[in-house]
Coordinates of C-alpha atoms in Angstrom, one line a residue:
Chain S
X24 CA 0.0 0.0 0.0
X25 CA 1.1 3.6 -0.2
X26 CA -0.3 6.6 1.6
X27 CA -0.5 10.5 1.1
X28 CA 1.1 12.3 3.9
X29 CA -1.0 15.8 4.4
X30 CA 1.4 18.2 7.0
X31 CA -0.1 20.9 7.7
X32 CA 2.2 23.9 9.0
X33 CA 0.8 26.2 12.2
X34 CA -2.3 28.3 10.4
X35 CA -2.4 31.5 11.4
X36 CA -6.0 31.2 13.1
X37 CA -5.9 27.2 14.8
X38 CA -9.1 27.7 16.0
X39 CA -10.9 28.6 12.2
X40 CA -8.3 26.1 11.1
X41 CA -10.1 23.1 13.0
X42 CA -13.2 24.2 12.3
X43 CA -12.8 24.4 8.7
X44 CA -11.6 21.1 8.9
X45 CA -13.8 19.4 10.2
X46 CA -16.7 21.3 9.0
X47 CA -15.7 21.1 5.1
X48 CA -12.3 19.5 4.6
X49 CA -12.9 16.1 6.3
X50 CA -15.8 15.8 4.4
X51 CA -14.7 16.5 1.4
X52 CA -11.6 14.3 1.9
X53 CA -14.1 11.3 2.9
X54 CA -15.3 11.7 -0.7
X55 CA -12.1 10.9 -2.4
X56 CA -12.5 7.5 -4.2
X57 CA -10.4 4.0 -3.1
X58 CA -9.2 5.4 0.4
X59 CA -8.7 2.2 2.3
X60 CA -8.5 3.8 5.5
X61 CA -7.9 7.8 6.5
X62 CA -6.0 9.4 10.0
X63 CA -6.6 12.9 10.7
X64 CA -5.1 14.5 13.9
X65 CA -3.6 17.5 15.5
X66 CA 0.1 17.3 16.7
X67 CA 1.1 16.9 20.2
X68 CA 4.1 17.8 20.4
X69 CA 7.8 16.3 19.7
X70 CA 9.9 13.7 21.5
X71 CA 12.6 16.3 22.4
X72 CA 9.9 19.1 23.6
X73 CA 11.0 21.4 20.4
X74 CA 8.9 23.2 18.4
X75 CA 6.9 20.3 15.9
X76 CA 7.3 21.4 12.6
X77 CA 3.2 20.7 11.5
X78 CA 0.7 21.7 13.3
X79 CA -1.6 18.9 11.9
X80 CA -1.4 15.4 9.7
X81 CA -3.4 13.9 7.7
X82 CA -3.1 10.3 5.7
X83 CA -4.9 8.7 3.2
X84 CA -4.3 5.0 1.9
X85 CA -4.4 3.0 -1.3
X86 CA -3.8 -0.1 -2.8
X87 CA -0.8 1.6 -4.8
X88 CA 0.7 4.8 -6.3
X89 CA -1.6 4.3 -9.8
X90 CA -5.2 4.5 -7.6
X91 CA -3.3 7.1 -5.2
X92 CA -2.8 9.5 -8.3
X93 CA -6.0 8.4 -10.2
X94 CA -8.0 9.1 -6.5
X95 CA -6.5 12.3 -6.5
X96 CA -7.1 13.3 -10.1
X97 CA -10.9 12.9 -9.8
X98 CA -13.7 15.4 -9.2
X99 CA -13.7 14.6 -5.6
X100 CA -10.1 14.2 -5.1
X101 CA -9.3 17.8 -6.8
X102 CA -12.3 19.2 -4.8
X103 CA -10.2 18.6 -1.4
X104 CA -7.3 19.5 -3.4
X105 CA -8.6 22.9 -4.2
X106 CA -9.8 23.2 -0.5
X107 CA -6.8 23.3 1.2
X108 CA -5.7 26.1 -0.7
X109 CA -8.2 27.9 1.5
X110 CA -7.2 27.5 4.8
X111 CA -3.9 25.8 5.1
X112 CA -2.6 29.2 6.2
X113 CA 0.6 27.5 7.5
X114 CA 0.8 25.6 4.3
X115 CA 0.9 21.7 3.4
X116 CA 3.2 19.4 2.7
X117 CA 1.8 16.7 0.3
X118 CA 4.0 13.4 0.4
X119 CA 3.4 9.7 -0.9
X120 CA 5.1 7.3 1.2
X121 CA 5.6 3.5 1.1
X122 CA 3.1 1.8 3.9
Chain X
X7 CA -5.4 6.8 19.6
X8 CA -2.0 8.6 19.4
X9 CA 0.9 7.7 17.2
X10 CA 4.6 8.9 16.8
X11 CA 6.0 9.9 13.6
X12 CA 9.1 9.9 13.2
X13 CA 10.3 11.3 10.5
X14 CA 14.0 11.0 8.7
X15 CA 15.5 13.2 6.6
X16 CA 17.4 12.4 3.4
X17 CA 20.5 10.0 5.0
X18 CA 24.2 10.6 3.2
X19 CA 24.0 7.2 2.5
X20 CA 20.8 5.9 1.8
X21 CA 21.3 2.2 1.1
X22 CA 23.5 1.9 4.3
X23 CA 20.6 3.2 5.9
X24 CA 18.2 0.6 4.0
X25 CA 20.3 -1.9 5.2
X26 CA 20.6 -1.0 8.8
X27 CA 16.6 -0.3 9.1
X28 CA 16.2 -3.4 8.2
X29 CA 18.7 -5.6 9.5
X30 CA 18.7 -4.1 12.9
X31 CA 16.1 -0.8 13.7
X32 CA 13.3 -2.3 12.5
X33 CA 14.0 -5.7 14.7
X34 CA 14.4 -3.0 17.8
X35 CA 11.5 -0.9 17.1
X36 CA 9.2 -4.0 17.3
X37 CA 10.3 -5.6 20.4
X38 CA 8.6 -1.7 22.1
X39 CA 6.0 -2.6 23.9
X40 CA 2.6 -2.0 23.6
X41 CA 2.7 -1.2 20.3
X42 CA -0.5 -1.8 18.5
X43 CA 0.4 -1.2 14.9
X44 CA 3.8 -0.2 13.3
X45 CA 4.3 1.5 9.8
X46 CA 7.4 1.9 8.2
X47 CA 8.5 2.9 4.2
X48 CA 10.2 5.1 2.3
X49 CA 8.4 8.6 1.2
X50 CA 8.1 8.3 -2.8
X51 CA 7.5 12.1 -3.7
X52 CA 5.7 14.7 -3.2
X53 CA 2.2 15.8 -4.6
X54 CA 3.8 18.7 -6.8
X55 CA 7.0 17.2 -7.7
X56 CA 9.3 19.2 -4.9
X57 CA 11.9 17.8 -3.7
X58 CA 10.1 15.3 -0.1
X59 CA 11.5 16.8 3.4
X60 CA 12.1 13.3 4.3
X61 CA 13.6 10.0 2.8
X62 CA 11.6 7.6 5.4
X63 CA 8.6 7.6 7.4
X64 CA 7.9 5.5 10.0
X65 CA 5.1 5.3 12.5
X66 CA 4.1 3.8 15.7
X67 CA 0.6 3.2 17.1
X68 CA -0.5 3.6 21.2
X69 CA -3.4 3.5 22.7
X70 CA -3.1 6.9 24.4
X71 CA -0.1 9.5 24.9
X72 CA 0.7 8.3 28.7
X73 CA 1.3 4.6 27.0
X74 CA 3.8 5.9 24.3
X75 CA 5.7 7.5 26.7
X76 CA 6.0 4.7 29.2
X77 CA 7.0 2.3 26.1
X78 CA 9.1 5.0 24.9
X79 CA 10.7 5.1 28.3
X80 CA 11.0 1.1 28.6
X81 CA 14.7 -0.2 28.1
X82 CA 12.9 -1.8 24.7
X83 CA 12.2 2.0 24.1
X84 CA 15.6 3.4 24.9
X85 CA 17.8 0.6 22.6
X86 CA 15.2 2.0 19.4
X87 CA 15.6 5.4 20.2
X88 CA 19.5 5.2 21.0
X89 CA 19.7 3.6 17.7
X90 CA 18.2 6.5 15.6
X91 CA 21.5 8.1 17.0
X92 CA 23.9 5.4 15.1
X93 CA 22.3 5.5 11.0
X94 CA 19.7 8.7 11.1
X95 CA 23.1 10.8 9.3
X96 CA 20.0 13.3 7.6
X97 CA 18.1 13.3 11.0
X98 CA 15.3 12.6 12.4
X99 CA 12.0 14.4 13.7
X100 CA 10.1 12.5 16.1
X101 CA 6.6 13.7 16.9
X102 CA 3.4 12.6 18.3
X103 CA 0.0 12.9 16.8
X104 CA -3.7 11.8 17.4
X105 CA -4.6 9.4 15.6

């Protein structure tokens, strides 16, 4: 399998951060085709107590990296695509990883 | 659920550090107890075609955060995380996250 690592950095607002996520992101990301399972949390902390360098993570898995790209190249997966443009204030880090 | 990341940045040599993940860290990493599921794989790209912040993710599973740190803390705990030290030449971020 093969998952897409979503890292969020700190937003500028946390708290219309969450509740955009929750309210409209999470949905829309439930709507993405062929995700075999999906992990959405905020960051504690780190091991060593520094600074974490995300404020959030988020993963979605697939059979493999054709139905990961295919997912995210449909309606729904472009519709959460274009979403996070709109409140990721901190940014996102989008990475595909071996799981 | 909470999980720790931990997150390793590109190593100088990256098939001595295949070789030592799995030979010996990944052998360490499951004898920690308490561990109810374990992740582990290299990061394939990035959504945009940037250059990944990492070269290998993996991930540990805990029932809450006051269970990850005692297994972190266990002698089990200790030999993994001592052993991060020894092949992690790009580093290595460990955080924690809900899960």
């Amino acid at each position: 399998m093969v998952k897409l690592v979503v890292a969020y950095g700190q937003p500028a607002d946390p708290d219309a951060f969450d509740r955009h996520y929750a309210e409209t992101h999470r949905p829309l990301a439930q709507k993405i085709p062929n995700v075999r399972r999906f992990e959405a949390g905020r960051v504690l902390g780190t091991a060593d107590g520094s600074a974490a360098p995300y404020y959030y993570i988020a993963e979605l898995w697939f059979d493999d990296a054709e139905e990961l790209q295919a997912s995210m190249q449909s309606p729904e997966g472009q519709a959460a695509g274009e979403d996070v443009g709109t409140f990721a204030t901190g940014g996102a880090t989008l990475m595909i990883a071996e799981a």
